[in-house]
Tab-separated table of C-alpha atoms in Angstrom:
chain	number	residue	atom	x	y	z
A	1	UNK	CA	-19.498	-10.359	-13.285
A	2	UNK	CA	-22.486	-9.390	-15.639
A	3	UNK	CA	-22.476	-6.172	-17.175
A	4	UNK	CA	-25.256	-4.524	-19.058
A	5	UNK	CA	-24.928	-2.320	-22.234
A	6	UNK	CA	-28.044	-0.112	-22.724
A	7	UNK	CA	-29.570	2.673	-25.403
A	8	UNK	CA	-29.887	6.541	-24.094
A	9	UNK	CA	-33.733	5.023	-24.816
A	10	UNK	CA	-33.292	2.304	-22.769
A	11	UNK	CA	-31.940	4.291	-19.602
A	12	UNK	CA	-34.895	6.680	-20.021
A	13	UNK	CA	-37.422	4.242	-20.065
A	14	UNK	CA	-35.347	1.837	-17.488
A	15	UNK	CA	-37.054	2.030	-13.940
A	16	UNK	CA	-34.276	-0.834	-12.628
A	17	UNK	CA	-31.232	1.682	-13.157
A	18	UNK	CA	-32.667	3.891	-10.541
A	19	UNK	CA	-34.243	1.281	-8.460
A	20	UNK	CA	-31.621	-1.001	-7.260
A	21	UNK	CA	-33.596	-4.178	-8.250
A	22	UNK	CA	-30.580	-5.945	-10.201
A	23	UNK	CA	-27.665	-4.616	-7.920
A	24	UNK	CA	-27.665	-7.165	-5.945
A	25	UNK	CA	-27.316	-11.390	-6.082
A	26	UNK	CA	-27.087	-14.408	-4.078
A	27	UNK	CA	-26.577	-13.245	-0.620
A	28	UNK	CA	-26.338	-9.654	-1.087
A	29	UNK	CA	-23.364	-9.648	-3.165
A	30	UNK	CA	-22.787	-6.723	-5.743
A	31	UNK	CA	-23.647	-8.521	-9.386
A	32	UNK	CA	-24.501	-5.807	-11.910
A	33	UNK	CA	-22.671	-2.473	-10.227
A	34	UNK	CA	-21.904	-1.171	-14.052
A	35	UNK	CA	-23.889	-0.307	-16.898
A	36	UNK	CA	-22.865	1.089	-20.104
A	37	UNK	CA	-24.567	3.507	-22.085
A	38	UNK	CA	-24.068	3.632	-26.000
A	39	UNK	CA	-24.194	7.268	-26.815
A	40	UNK	CA	-24.183	7.196	-30.537
A	41	UNK	CA	-28.005	7.091	-31.172
A	42	UNK	CA	-29.882	10.419	-31.087
A	43	UNK	CA	-32.815	10.603	-29.325
A	44	UNK	CA	-35.716	12.941	-29.136
A	45	UNK	CA	-35.076	15.803	-26.477
A	46	UNK	CA	-37.657	14.598	-23.852
A	47	UNK	CA	-36.162	10.983	-23.824
A	48	UNK	CA	-32.816	12.568	-23.324
A	49	UNK	CA	-34.136	14.696	-20.508
A	50	UNK	CA	-35.561	11.577	-18.978
A	51	UNK	CA	-32.131	9.787	-19.445
A	52	UNK	CA	-29.966	12.631	-17.551
A	53	UNK	CA	-32.978	12.501	-14.679
A	54	UNK	CA	-32.308	8.755	-14.443
A	55	UNK	CA	-28.682	8.694	-14.661
A	56	UNK	CA	-28.854	11.385	-11.494
A	57	UNK	CA	-30.478	8.662	-9.151
A	58	UNK	CA	-28.760	5.464	-10.496
A	59	UNK	CA	-27.762	2.752	-8.342
A	60	UNK	CA	-25.142	1.468	-10.809
A	61	UNK	CA	-21.931	3.019	-12.075
A	62	UNK	CA	-23.199	4.563	-15.420
A	63	UNK	CA	-20.599	4.786	-18.204
A	64	UNK	CA	-21.190	6.278	-21.306
A	65	UNK	CA	-19.527	5.027	-24.576
A	66	UNK	CA	-19.250	7.106	-27.671
A	67	UNK	CA	-17.509	5.619	-30.948
A	68	UNK	CA	-16.943	9.779	-32.034
A	69	UNK	CA	-16.764	13.275	-30.681
A	70	UNK	CA	-19.831	13.517	-27.977
A	71	UNK	CA	-22.616	15.555	-29.808
A	72	UNK	CA	-22.729	18.558	-27.642
A	73	UNK	CA	-26.560	18.027	-27.246
A	74	UNK	CA	-25.185	15.095	-24.920
A	75	UNK	CA	-23.449	17.364	-22.640
A	76	UNK	CA	-25.950	16.862	-20.172
A	77	UNK	CA	-26.102	13.646	-20.086
A	78	UNK	CA	-22.161	13.205	-19.859
A	79	UNK	CA	-22.125	15.365	-16.929
A	80	UNK	CA	-25.092	13.269	-15.337
A	81	UNK	CA	-23.325	10.080	-15.962
A	82	UNK	CA	-20.320	8.613	-13.848
A	83	UNK	CA	-17.918	8.986	-17.023
A	84	UNK	CA	-17.663	8.971	-20.549
A	85	UNK	CA	-15.243	7.315	-22.910
A	86	UNK	CA	-14.873	8.576	-26.291
A	87	UNK	CA	-11.957	8.743	-28.725
A	88	UNK	CA	-11.484	12.355	-27.948
A	89	UNK	CA	-12.842	14.783	-25.543
A	90	UNK	CA	-13.615	18.326	-25.110
A	91	UNK	CA	-14.644	18.433	-21.524
A	92	UNK	CA	-13.916	16.942	-18.832
A	93	UNK	CA	-16.629	14.762	-18.327
A	94	UNK	CA	-14.932	12.607	-21.134
A	95	UNK	CA	-12.170	10.435	-20.946
A	96	UNK	CA	-10.863	10.821	-24.517
A	97	UNK	CA	-8.766	7.188	-25.519
A	98	UNK	CA	-6.081	9.925	-27.070
A	99	UNK	CA	-5.869	11.211	-23.727
A	100	UNK	CA	-3.993	7.697	-22.386
A	101	UNK	CA	-3.019	6.426	-25.653
A	102	UNK	CA	-5.558	3.575	-25.997
A	103	UNK	CA	-8.840	3.237	-27.660
A	104	UNK	CA	-12.121	3.722	-26.379
A	105	UNK	CA	-13.372	-0.446	-25.822
A	106	UNK	CA	-9.640	-0.866	-24.612
A	107	UNK	CA	-10.139	1.529	-21.674
A	108	UNK	CA	-14.016	0.518	-20.986
A	109	UNK	CA	-12.418	-2.953	-20.749
A	110	UNK	CA	-10.154	-1.793	-18.148
A	111	UNK	CA	-12.110	0.208	-16.570
A	112	UNK	CA	-14.745	-2.643	-15.773
A	113	UNK	CA	-12.478	-4.980	-15.226
A	114	UNK	CA	-10.838	-3.171	-12.128
A	115	UNK	CA	-14.549	-2.278	-10.926
A	116	UNK	CA	-15.036	-5.932	-11.066
A	117	UNK	CA	-12.168	-6.877	-8.735
A	118	UNK	CA	-13.681	-4.377	-6.217
A	119	UNK	CA	-17.025	-3.360	-6.856
A	120	UNK	CA	-17.608	-2.318	-3.235
A	121	UNK	CA	-15.151	-0.197	-3.246
A	122	UNK	CA	-15.806	1.112	-6.887
A	123	UNK	CA	-19.343	1.978	-5.868
A	124	UNK	CA	-18.145	4.001	-2.901
A	125	UNK	CA	-16.259	6.038	-4.827
A	126	UNK	CA	-18.498	6.908	-7.428
A	127	UNK	CA	-20.919	7.723	-4.509
A	128	UNK	CA	-18.618	9.829	-2.941
A	129	UNK	CA	-17.461	12.046	-5.723
A	130	UNK	CA	-21.079	12.485	-6.539
A	131	UNK	CA	-22.058	13.857	-2.929
A	132	UNK	CA	-18.832	15.513	-2.385
A	133	UNK	CA	-18.794	17.356	-5.628
A	134	UNK	CA	-21.195	20.587	-4.846
A	135	UNK	CA	-19.699	20.662	-1.025
A	136	UNK	CA	-16.324	22.738	0.030
A	137	UNK	CA	-13.515	21.081	1.448
A	138	UNK	CA	-13.928	20.537	5.064
A	139	UNK	CA	-17.295	19.034	4.202
A	140	UNK	CA	-16.356	16.713	1.341
A	141	UNK	CA	-13.417	15.705	3.153
A	142	UNK	CA	-15.545	14.495	5.746
A	143	UNK	CA	-17.868	12.389	3.460
A	144	UNK	CA	-14.556	11.003	2.117
A	145	UNK	CA	-13.613	9.549	5.261
A	146	UNK	CA	-17.064	8.107	6.370
A	147	UNK	CA	-17.040	6.439	3.418
A	148	UNK	CA	-13.424	5.273	3.657
A	149	UNK	CA	-14.371	4.230	7.476
A	150	UNK	CA	-17.383	1.674	6.131
A	151	UNK	CA	-15.172	0.186	3.285
A	152	UNK	CA	-12.500	-0.753	6.203
A	153	UNK	CA	-14.572	-2.895	7.690
A	154	UNK	CA	-15.461	-4.485	4.280
A	155	UNK	CA	-14.146	-7.575	2.533
A	156	UNK	CA	-12.294	-6.340	-0.100
A	157	UNK	CA	-10.094	-4.144	2.343
A	158	UNK	CA	-9.978	-7.326	4.696
A	159	UNK	CA	-8.629	-9.235	1.779
A	160	UNK	CA	-6.222	-6.660	0.751
A	161	UNK	CA	-4.871	-6.686	4.400
A	162	UNK	CA	-4.268	-10.018	5.147
A	163	UNK	CA	-2.097	-10.878	1.731
A	164	UNK	CA	0.032	-7.830	2.969
A	165	UNK	CA	0.006	-9.017	6.176
A	166	UNK	CA	1.471	-12.483	4.891
A	167	UNK	CA	4.174	-10.686	3.053
A	168	UNK	CA	5.909	-10.767	6.737
A	169	UNK	CA	6.127	-6.930	7.443
A	170	UNK	CA	3.020	-6.633	9.800
A	171	UNK	CA	4.746	-3.712	12.104
A	172	UNK	CA	4.862	-0.342	11.416
A	173	UNK	CA	8.562	1.133	10.778
A	174	UNK	CA	10.302	3.225	13.438
A	175	UNK	CA	9.010	6.697	13.313
A	176	UNK	CA	11.714	9.105	11.310
A	177	UNK	CA	13.626	11.575	13.254
A	178	UNK	CA	13.073	14.759	11.214
A	179	UNK	CA	10.204	13.846	8.829
A	180	UNK	CA	10.257	17.323	7.276
A	181	UNK	CA	12.811	20.323	6.801
A	182	UNK	CA	11.650	23.417	7.594
A	183	UNK	CA	13.377	26.650	6.028
A	184	UNK	CA	12.074	30.601	6.240
A	185	UNK	CA	13.217	32.689	3.897
A	186	UNK	CA	11.642	36.242	4.667
A	187	UNK	CA	7.794	35.805	3.684
A	188	UNK	CA	8.454	32.275	2.079
A	189	UNK	CA	8.245	29.022	4.064
A	190	UNK	CA	9.825	25.989	2.469
A	191	UNK	CA	8.568	22.312	3.916
A	192	UNK	CA	10.443	19.521	2.677
A	193	UNK	CA	9.181	15.804	3.134
A	194	UNK	CA	12.329	14.280	4.300
A	195	UNK	CA	12.039	10.563	4.703
A	196	UNK	CA	13.716	9.564	1.382
A	197	UNK	CA	14.294	5.858	2.386
A	198	UNK	CA	10.540	5.258	1.960
A	199	UNK	CA	10.418	7.598	-0.771
A	200	UNK	CA	8.412	9.950	1.510
A	201	UNK	CA	5.641	7.939	2.281
A	202	UNK	CA	2.979	9.589	4.120
A	203	UNK	CA	2.781	8.017	7.627
A	204	UNK	CA	2.113	9.210	10.820
A	205	UNK	CA	5.372	10.636	11.776
A	206	UNK	CA	5.402	12.429	8.195
A	207	UNK	CA	1.628	13.764	8.552
A	208	UNK	CA	2.076	15.045	12.120
A	209	UNK	CA	5.392	16.729	11.388
A	210	UNK	CA	3.784	18.361	8.514
A	211	UNK	CA	0.659	19.399	9.795
A	212	UNK	CA	2.643	21.246	12.646
A	213	UNK	CA	4.166	22.742	9.947
A	214	UNK	CA	1.279	24.002	7.908
A	215	UNK	CA	0.061	25.400	11.188
A	216	UNK	CA	2.608	27.797	11.350
A	217	UNK	CA	1.541	29.207	7.915
A	218	UNK	CA	-2.243	28.944	9.298
A	219	UNK	CA	-1.157	30.953	12.377
A	220	UNK	CA	1.315	33.411	11.059
A	221	UNK	CA	0.438	35.928	8.266
A	222	UNK	CA	3.385	37.049	7.519
A	223	UNK	CA	3.962	33.719	6.198
A	224	UNK	CA	2.971	34.742	2.530
A	225	UNK	CA	4.271	31.886	0.583
A	226	UNK	CA	4.540	27.858	1.673
A	227	UNK	CA	6.643	25.836	-0.842
A	228	UNK	CA	6.266	22.051	-0.385
A	229	UNK	CA	8.677	19.742	-1.652
A	230	UNK	CA	10.207	16.192	-1.122
A	231	UNK	CA	13.504	14.967	-0.296
A	232	UNK	CA	15.106	11.842	-2.656
A	233	UNK	CA	13.994	10.093	-5.413
A	234	UNK	CA	9.882	11.051	-5.210
A	235	UNK	CA	7.645	13.369	-3.415
A	236	UNK	CA	5.667	10.967	-1.876
A	237	UNK	CA	4.820	7.275	-2.496
A	238	UNK	CA	1.395	7.785	-0.509
A	239	UNK	CA	0.326	6.023	2.512
A	240	UNK	CA	2.893	4.129	4.354
A	241	UNK	CA	1.252	0.346	3.786
A	242	UNK	CA	3.320	-0.802	6.999
A	243	UNK	CA	1.062	1.604	9.463
A	244	UNK	CA	-2.338	0.192	7.656
A	245	UNK	CA	-4.256	-1.774	10.175
A	246	UNK	CA	-2.686	-0.576	13.249
A	247	UNK	CA	-5.102	2.048	14.067
A	248	UNK	CA	-7.025	1.131	17.398
A	249	UNK	CA	-10.515	1.898	15.919
A	250	UNK	CA	-12.659	3.277	13.290
A	251	UNK	CA	-13.520	5.806	14.999
A	252	UNK	CA	-10.591	7.424	16.047
A	253	UNK	CA	-9.113	7.112	12.602
A	254	UNK	CA	-12.292	8.975	11.029
A	255	UNK	CA	-11.118	11.953	13.295
A	256	UNK	CA	-7.524	11.695	12.685
A	257	UNK	CA	-8.176	11.513	9.193
A	258	UNK	CA	-10.669	14.737	9.115
A	259	UNK	CA	-9.212	16.975	12.112
A	260	UNK	CA	-5.518	15.633	11.820
A	261	UNK	CA	-4.531	15.621	8.166
A	262	UNK	CA	-2.493	17.738	5.909
A	263	UNK	CA	-5.458	17.946	3.428
A	264	UNK	CA	-7.625	20.542	5.274
A	265	UNK	CA	-5.113	22.680	5.885
A	266	UNK	CA	-3.565	22.922	2.448
A	267	UNK	CA	-7.115	23.860	1.564
A	268	UNK	CA	-6.958	26.118	3.991
A	269	UNK	CA	-3.834	27.954	2.805
A	270	UNK	CA	-4.846	27.845	-0.676
A	271	UNK	CA	-3.765	30.481	-2.475
A	272	UNK	CA	-0.560	30.657	-0.361
A	273	UNK	CA	0.687	26.939	-1.533
A	274	UNK	CA	2.607	26.004	-4.167
A	275	UNK	CA	4.108	22.078	-4.390
A	276	UNK	CA	6.355	20.867	-6.353
A	277	UNK	CA	6.210	17.396	-7.287
A	278	UNK	CA	8.635	14.630	-8.756
A	279	UNK	CA	8.848	10.979	-9.166
A	280	UNK	CA	6.781	9.076	-7.545
A	281	UNK	CA	3.375	10.587	-6.780
A	282	UNK	CA	0.978	8.230	-5.229
A	283	UNK	CA	-2.203	8.448	-3.224
A	284	UNK	CA	-1.469	11.302	-0.333
A	285	UNK	CA	1.279	12.145	-2.774
A	286	UNK	CA	-0.883	14.218	-5.287
A	287	UNK	CA	-4.382	13.696	-3.132
A	288	UNK	CA	-2.823	16.611	-0.742
A	289	UNK	CA	-1.161	18.987	-3.630
A	290	UNK	CA	-4.140	19.020	-5.644
A	291	UNK	CA	-5.425	21.239	-2.731
A	292	UNK	CA	-2.751	23.856	-3.621
A	293	UNK	CA	-3.067	27.068	-5.554
A	294	UNK	CA	-0.247	25.834	-7.737
A	295	UNK	CA	1.287	22.272	-8.378
A	296	UNK	CA	4.700	22.433	-10.583
A	297	UNK	CA	5.710	19.100	-11.658
A	298	UNK	CA	9.166	18.002	-12.898
A	299	UNK	CA	9.040	16.041	-16.308
A	300	UNK	CA	9.911	12.668	-14.104
A	301	UNK	CA	6.594	12.790	-12.560
A	302	UNK	CA	4.117	10.343	-12.228
A	303	UNK	CA	0.750	10.225	-10.368
A	304	UNK	CA	-1.279	6.887	-9.021
A	305	UNK	CA	-4.156	6.966	-7.158
A	306	UNK	CA	-4.245	2.837	-6.140
A	307	UNK	CA	-6.657	3.202	-3.265
A	308	UNK	CA	-9.674	1.057	-4.940
A	309	UNK	CA	-7.532	-1.550	-5.839
A	310	UNK	CA	-6.843	-2.247	-1.918
A	311	UNK	CA	-10.633	-2.277	-1.112
A	312	UNK	CA	-10.798	1.691	-0.089
A	313	UNK	CA	-10.895	4.867	-1.504
A	314	UNK	CA	-8.589	7.985	-1.595
A	315	UNK	CA	-8.186	8.575	1.947
A	316	UNK	CA	-6.063	11.809	2.244
A	317	UNK	CA	-8.549	14.172	0.779
A	318	UNK	CA	-8.509	13.040	-2.854
A	319	UNK	CA	-11.981	12.751	-3.308
A	320	UNK	CA	-12.652	16.413	-2.347
A	321	UNK	CA	-9.273	17.757	-4.381
A	322	UNK	CA	-8.592	15.469	-7.524
A	323	UNK	CA	-12.195	16.063	-9.313
A	324	UNK	CA	-11.835	19.884	-8.379
A	325	UNK	CA	-8.865	20.290	-10.861
A	326	UNK	CA	-10.081	17.498	-13.514
A	327	UNK	CA	-13.775	16.792	-12.781
A	328	UNK	CA	-15.407	13.942	-10.786
A	329	UNK	CA	-15.712	11.507	-14.348
A	330	UNK	CA	-11.935	11.693	-14.913
A	331	UNK	CA	-10.978	11.542	-11.209
A	332	UNK	CA	-13.600	8.046	-11.266
A	333	UNK	CA	-11.286	6.843	-13.942
A	334	UNK	CA	-7.975	7.467	-12.175
A	335	UNK	CA	-9.048	6.111	-8.824
A	336	UNK	CA	-11.074	2.869	-10.202
A	337	UNK	CA	-8.116	1.891	-12.882
A	338	UNK	CA	-5.556	3.158	-10.786
A	339	UNK	CA	-3.836	4.680	-14.395
A	340	UNK	CA	-0.885	6.316	-13.797
A	341	UNK	CA	-0.448	9.812	-15.626
A	342	UNK	CA	2.626	11.381	-16.703
A	343	UNK	CA	3.409	14.832	-16.212
A	344	UNK	CA	2.228	15.841	-19.691
A	345	UNK	CA	-1.060	14.529	-19.332
A	346	UNK	CA	-1.650	15.688	-15.352
A	347	UNK	CA	-0.919	19.265	-17.282
A	348	UNK	CA	-3.108	18.897	-20.096
A	349	UNK	CA	-6.065	18.051	-17.529
A	350	UNK	CA	-5.314	20.260	-15.140
A	351	UNK	CA	-4.186	18.319	-12.145
A	352	UNK	CA	-0.896	20.208	-12.370
A	353	UNK	CA	0.100	23.598	-13.519
A	354	UNK	CA	3.445	23.987	-14.976
A	355	UNK	CA	6.110	21.200	-15.695
A	356	UNK	CA	9.544	22.450	-14.675
């Protein structure tokens, strides 16, 4: 994969960045899905303004690179780019190398290498978080699901699914007998994810039971506080991989994700929901909690969003919920690289509200 590295002045002057001319190679394969923008050189205000306009209509993923702290006057540009990597960060449009215990070049290389493995999913992830940024939760979830459905028909997801099936576990597991536990104490409704033998994987039975439990709070105003936690070693290990590829058709899957998922209900309940994380919180295990008013993480919490590496994007509302907490720029970095956050970094970025 070819990676272009340009200056701010190049970005301001180059019509290709917004015209799609170099995006595709032979056979419509994505050949240049990412462009690196050097932010070290200073430019006149009019050039910077043109660069911002170009960045807002770019076809490739634009990654700013700064060898030092990003100058304040470049803030409009870093906000227009898909993300920026610098040694330190004072704004959520910038991924600080010190945040992830690395250096600028290693973080950029990790992002570019991950994007090269799944360029279609990475591009769709960048498009979705841009489009969804100004939308409310319901509309943003709809946009996410449409992107997810598109990628389900793509070669990247198809390859991942074939590899998964080759492992010899193509059939979904039997449904859990009691996938969530409910307890009511006065005005508090406690919902406990209860598939500890599968680390509370977000499969059909758990999803449906969680939705039904949340509807209690939606319909009953006397429930003033909802607490969601998980039984066993982890809060939620994400989507149940053994169920992937078993939905009867993409349209039904889209309607279930958008109208039958838990993320929309947590967003609707909003200020009434607290989620308590521990252990592994993967995919849906952080996408749904991020909609809540308050997220408390145990010290052993580990957060990861691996869907792009599967040829997909987050599908439980994560492109709507996670960017609202940490910004679309840092969210995109997590989506594309699948980088793991510990509880401390999640707190510093605002993905969780407390470690306890």
